[in-house]
mmCIF file of C-alpha atoms in Angstrom:
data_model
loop_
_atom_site.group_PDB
_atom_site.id
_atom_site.type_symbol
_atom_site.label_atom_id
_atom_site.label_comp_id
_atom_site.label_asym_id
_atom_site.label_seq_id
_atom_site.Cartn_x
_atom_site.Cartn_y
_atom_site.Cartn_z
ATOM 1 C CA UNK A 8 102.283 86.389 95.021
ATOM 2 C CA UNK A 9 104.434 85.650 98.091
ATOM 3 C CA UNK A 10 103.898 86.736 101.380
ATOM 4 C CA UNK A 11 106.308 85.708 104.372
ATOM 5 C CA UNK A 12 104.339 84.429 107.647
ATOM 6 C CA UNK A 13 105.201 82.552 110.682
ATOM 7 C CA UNK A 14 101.661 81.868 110.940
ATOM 8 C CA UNK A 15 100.833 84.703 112.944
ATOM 9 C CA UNK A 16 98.529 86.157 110.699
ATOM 10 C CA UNK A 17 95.127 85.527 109.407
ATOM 11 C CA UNK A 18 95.165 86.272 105.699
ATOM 12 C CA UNK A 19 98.237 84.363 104.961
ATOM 13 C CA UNK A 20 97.194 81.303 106.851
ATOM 14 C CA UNK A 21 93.820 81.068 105.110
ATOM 15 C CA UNK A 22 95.687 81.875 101.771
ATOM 16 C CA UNK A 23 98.173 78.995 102.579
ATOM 17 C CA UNK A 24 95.848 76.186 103.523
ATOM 18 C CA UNK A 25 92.978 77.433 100.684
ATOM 19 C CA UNK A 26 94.985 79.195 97.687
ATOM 20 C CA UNK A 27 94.374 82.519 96.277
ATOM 21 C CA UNK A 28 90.231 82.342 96.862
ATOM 22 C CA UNK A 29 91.140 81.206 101.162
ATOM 23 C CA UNK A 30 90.805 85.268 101.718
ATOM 24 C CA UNK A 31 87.800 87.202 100.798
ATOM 25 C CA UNK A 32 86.857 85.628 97.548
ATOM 26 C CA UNK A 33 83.985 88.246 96.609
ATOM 27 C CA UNK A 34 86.737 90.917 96.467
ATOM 28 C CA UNK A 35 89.609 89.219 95.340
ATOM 29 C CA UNK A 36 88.543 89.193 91.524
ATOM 30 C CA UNK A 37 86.670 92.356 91.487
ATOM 31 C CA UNK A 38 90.138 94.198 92.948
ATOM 32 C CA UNK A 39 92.167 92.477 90.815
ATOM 33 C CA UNK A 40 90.410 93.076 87.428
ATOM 34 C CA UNK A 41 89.998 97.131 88.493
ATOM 35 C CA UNK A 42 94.055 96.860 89.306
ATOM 36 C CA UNK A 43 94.861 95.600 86.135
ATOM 37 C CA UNK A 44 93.301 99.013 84.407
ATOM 38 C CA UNK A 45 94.550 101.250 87.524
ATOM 39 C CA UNK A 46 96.998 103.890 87.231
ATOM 40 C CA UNK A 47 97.190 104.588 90.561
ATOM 41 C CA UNK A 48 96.021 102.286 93.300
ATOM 42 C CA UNK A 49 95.554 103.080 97.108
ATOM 43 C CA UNK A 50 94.939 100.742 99.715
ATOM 44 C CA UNK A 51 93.912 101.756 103.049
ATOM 45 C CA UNK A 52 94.614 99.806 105.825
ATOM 46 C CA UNK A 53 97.147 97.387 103.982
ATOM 47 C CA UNK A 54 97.697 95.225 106.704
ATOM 48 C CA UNK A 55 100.425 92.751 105.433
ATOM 49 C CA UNK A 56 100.046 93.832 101.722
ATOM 50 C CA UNK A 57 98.129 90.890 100.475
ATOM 51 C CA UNK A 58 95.525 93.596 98.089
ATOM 52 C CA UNK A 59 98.382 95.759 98.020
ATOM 53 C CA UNK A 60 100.737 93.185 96.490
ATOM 54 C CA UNK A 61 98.004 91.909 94.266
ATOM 55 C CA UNK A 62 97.196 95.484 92.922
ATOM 56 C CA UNK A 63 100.938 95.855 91.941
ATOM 57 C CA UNK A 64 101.345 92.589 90.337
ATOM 58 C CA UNK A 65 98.044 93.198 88.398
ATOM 59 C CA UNK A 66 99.417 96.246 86.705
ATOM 60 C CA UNK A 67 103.443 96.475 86.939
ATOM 61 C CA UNK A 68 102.863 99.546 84.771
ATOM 62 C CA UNK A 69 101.250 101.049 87.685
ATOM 63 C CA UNK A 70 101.694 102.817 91.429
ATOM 64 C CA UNK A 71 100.210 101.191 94.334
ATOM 65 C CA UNK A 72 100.232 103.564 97.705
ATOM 66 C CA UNK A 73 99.938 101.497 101.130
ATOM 67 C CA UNK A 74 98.901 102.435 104.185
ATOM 68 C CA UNK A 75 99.012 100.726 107.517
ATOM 69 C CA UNK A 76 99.226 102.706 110.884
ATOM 70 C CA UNK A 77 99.719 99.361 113.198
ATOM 71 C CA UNK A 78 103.844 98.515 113.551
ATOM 72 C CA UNK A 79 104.053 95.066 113.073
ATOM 73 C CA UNK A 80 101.348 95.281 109.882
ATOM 74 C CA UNK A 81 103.017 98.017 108.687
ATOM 75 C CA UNK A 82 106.847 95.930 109.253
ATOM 76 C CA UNK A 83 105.263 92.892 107.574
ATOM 77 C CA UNK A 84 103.872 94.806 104.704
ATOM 78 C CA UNK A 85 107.144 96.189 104.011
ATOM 79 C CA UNK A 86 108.816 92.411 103.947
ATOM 80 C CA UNK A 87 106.019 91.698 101.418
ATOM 81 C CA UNK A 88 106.537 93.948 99.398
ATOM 82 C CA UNK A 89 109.964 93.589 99.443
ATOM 83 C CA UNK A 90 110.307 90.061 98.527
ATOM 84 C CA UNK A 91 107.358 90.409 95.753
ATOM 85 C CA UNK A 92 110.385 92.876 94.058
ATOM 86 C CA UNK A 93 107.531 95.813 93.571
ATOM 87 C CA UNK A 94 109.737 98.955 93.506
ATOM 88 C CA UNK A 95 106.283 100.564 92.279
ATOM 89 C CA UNK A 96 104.723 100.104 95.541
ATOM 90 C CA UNK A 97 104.982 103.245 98.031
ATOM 91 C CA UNK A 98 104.481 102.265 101.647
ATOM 92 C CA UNK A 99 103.320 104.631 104.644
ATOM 93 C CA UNK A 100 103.322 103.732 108.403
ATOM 94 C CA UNK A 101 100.132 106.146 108.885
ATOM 95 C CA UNK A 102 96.590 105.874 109.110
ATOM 96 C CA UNK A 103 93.834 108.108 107.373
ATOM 97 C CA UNK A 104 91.561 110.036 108.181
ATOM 98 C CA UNK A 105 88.902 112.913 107.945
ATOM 99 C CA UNK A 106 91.649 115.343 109.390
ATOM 100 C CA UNK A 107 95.794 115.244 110.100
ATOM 101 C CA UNK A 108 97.265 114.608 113.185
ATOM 102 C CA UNK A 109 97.100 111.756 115.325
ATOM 103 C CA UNK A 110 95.383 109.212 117.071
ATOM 104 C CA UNK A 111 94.735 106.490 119.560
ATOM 105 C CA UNK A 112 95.038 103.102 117.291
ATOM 106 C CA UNK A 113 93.184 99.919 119.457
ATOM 107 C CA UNK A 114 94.443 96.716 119.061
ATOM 108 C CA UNK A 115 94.975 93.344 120.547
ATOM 109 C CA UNK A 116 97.874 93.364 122.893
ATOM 110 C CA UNK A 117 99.285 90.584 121.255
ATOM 111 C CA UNK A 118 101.129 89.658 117.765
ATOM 112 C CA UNK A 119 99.519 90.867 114.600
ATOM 113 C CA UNK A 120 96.485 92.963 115.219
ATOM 114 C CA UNK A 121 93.810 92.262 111.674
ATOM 115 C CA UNK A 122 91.337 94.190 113.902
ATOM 116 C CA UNK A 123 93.018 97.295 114.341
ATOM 117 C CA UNK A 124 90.795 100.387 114.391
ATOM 118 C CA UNK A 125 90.825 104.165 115.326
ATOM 119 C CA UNK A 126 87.638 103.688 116.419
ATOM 120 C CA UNK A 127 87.244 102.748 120.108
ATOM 121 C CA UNK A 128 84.421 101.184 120.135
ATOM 122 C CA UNK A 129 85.368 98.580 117.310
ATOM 123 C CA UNK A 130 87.659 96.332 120.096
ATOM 124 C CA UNK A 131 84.767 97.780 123.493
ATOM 125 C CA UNK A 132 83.608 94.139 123.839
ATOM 126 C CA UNK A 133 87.222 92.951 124.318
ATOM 127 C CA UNK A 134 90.393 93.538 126.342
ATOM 128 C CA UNK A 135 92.273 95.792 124.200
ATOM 129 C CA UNK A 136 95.128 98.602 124.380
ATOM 130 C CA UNK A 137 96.229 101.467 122.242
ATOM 131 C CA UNK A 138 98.959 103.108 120.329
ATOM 132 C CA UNK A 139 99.279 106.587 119.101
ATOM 133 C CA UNK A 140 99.536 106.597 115.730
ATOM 134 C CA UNK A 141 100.096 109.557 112.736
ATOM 135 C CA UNK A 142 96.799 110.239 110.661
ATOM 136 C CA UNK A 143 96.553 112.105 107.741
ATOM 137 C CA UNK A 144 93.718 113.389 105.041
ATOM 138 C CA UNK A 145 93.777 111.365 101.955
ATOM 139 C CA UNK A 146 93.794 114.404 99.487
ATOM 140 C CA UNK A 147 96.886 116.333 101.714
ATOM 141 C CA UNK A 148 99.096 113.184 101.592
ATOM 142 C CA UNK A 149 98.541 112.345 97.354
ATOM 143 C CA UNK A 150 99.397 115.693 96.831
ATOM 144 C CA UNK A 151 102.564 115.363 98.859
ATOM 145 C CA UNK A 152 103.393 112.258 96.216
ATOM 146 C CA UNK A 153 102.603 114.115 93.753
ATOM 147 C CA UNK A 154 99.667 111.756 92.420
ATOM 148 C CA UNK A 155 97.650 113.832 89.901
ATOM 149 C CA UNK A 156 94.650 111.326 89.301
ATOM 150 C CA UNK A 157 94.153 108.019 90.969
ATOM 151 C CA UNK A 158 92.070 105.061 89.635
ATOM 152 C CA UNK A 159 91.334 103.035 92.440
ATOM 153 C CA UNK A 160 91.036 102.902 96.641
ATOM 154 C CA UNK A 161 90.384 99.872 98.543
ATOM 155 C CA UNK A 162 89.552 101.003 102.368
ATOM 156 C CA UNK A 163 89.456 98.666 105.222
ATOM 157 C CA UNK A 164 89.922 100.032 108.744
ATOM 158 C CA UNK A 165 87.711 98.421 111.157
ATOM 159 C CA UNK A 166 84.635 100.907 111.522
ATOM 160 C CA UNK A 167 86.147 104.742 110.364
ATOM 161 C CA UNK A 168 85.982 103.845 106.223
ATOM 162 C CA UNK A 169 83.943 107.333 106.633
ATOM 163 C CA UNK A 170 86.398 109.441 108.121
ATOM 164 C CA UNK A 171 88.898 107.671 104.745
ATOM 165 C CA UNK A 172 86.517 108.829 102.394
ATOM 166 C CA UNK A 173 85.359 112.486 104.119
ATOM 167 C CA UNK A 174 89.519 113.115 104.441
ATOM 168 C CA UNK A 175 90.110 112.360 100.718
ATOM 169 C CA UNK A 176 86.896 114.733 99.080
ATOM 170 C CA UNK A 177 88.818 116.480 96.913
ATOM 171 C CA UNK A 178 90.192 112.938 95.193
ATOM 172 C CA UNK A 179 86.824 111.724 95.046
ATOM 173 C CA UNK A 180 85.362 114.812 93.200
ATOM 174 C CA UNK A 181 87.931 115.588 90.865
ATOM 175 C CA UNK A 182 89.082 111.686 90.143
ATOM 176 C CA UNK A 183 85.975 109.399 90.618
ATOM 177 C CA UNK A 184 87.859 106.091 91.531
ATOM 178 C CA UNK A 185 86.663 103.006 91.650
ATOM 179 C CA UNK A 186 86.163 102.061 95.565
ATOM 180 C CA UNK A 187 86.438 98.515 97.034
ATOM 181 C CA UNK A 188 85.284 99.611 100.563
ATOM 182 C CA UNK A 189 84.516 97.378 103.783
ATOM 183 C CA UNK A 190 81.134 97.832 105.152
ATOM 184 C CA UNK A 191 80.872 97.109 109.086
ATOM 185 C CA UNK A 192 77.489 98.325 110.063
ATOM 186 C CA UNK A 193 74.108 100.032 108.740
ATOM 187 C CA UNK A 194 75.463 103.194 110.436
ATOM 188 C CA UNK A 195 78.785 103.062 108.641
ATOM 189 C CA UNK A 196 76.643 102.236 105.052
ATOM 190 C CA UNK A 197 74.556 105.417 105.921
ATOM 191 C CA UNK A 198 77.871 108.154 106.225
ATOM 192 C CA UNK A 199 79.788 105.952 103.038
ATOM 193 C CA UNK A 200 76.096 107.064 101.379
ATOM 194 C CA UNK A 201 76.175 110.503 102.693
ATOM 195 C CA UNK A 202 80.006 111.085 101.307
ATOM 196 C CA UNK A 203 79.265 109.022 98.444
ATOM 197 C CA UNK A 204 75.878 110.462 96.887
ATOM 198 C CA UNK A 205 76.804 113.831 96.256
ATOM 199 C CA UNK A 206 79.969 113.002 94.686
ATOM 200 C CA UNK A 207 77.703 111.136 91.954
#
């Protein structure tokens, strides 16, 4: 797993200095044994590809879908991916949501942004600025790539892993994917269980 840095960004620093386990090391076994039986993988909020890369190199058999609304993530996920050779890897510069269109993206105003969110009051305690950014609904856009059935969705997006979920129902329902999902707050746990329950 390679990833290109300049040390401008947090994952691959910690992954350079402390190896494959420097980066989230609850998650990084759990994704990477679901991967390895996943069809179809999507990771939301990709950042620089480091799950994204690790999905596709788990199961070369399979499709990974990235997406990554901030520029320079979305630039450096595509260099990733590109010199990881993963022509099974689909990347979008977009961000999802619980309906299309577009948004106000917050983010440092500075380098690469890990804390990126379409939620403004993820980034209220700090001096922040924005970028408008595309959004679309899960379900719309795997139909559009013509993904009948997908097997696995990591979501990390700073505080709207609801709005992910709520915009991709119809997935959820019909597919029943295993879900590697970032947890923020006791509010955010409470919608996740409110999407989540129903759907069994």
């Amino acid at each position: 797993l390679r990833l290109w840095s300049r040390g401008d960004d947090w994952i691959s620093t910690q992954l350079f200095w402390t190896g494959l386990g420097g980066y989230e090391p609850e998650t990084v076994p759990v994704l990477y044994a679901l991967a390895q039986r996943a069809a179809v993988t999507v990771d939301v909020g990709a950042y620089v590809g480091y799950f994204t890369i690790m999905a596709a190199l788990a199961n070369p058999a399979g499709r990974v879908i990235a997406l990554e609304p901030f520029p320079a993530s979305f630039e450096r996920l595509q260099r990733n991916v590109s010199l990881n050779a993963l022509p099974h890897v689909t990347c979008r510069n977009v961000a999802a949501g619980a309906s299309a269109g577009s948004a106000e993206l917050h983010h440092m105003d500075r380098g690469m942004s890990m804390a990126a969110s379409l939620d403004p009051a993820h980034l209220a305690p700090w001096e922040h600025v924005t970028t408008r950014v595309p959004v679309v609904r899960l379900d719309q856009l795997l139909e559009e790539l013509g993904v009948e059935r997908v097997d696995l969705i990591k979501v990390d997006v700073e505080a709207t892993e609801a709005d992910v979920l709520e915009g991709a129902r119809e997935v959820l329902q019909r597919d029943h994917p295993h879900i590697v999902c970032e947890v923020l707050s006791v509010e955010s746990g409470r919608r996740l269980s409110e999407i989540l329950g129903p759907l069994g």
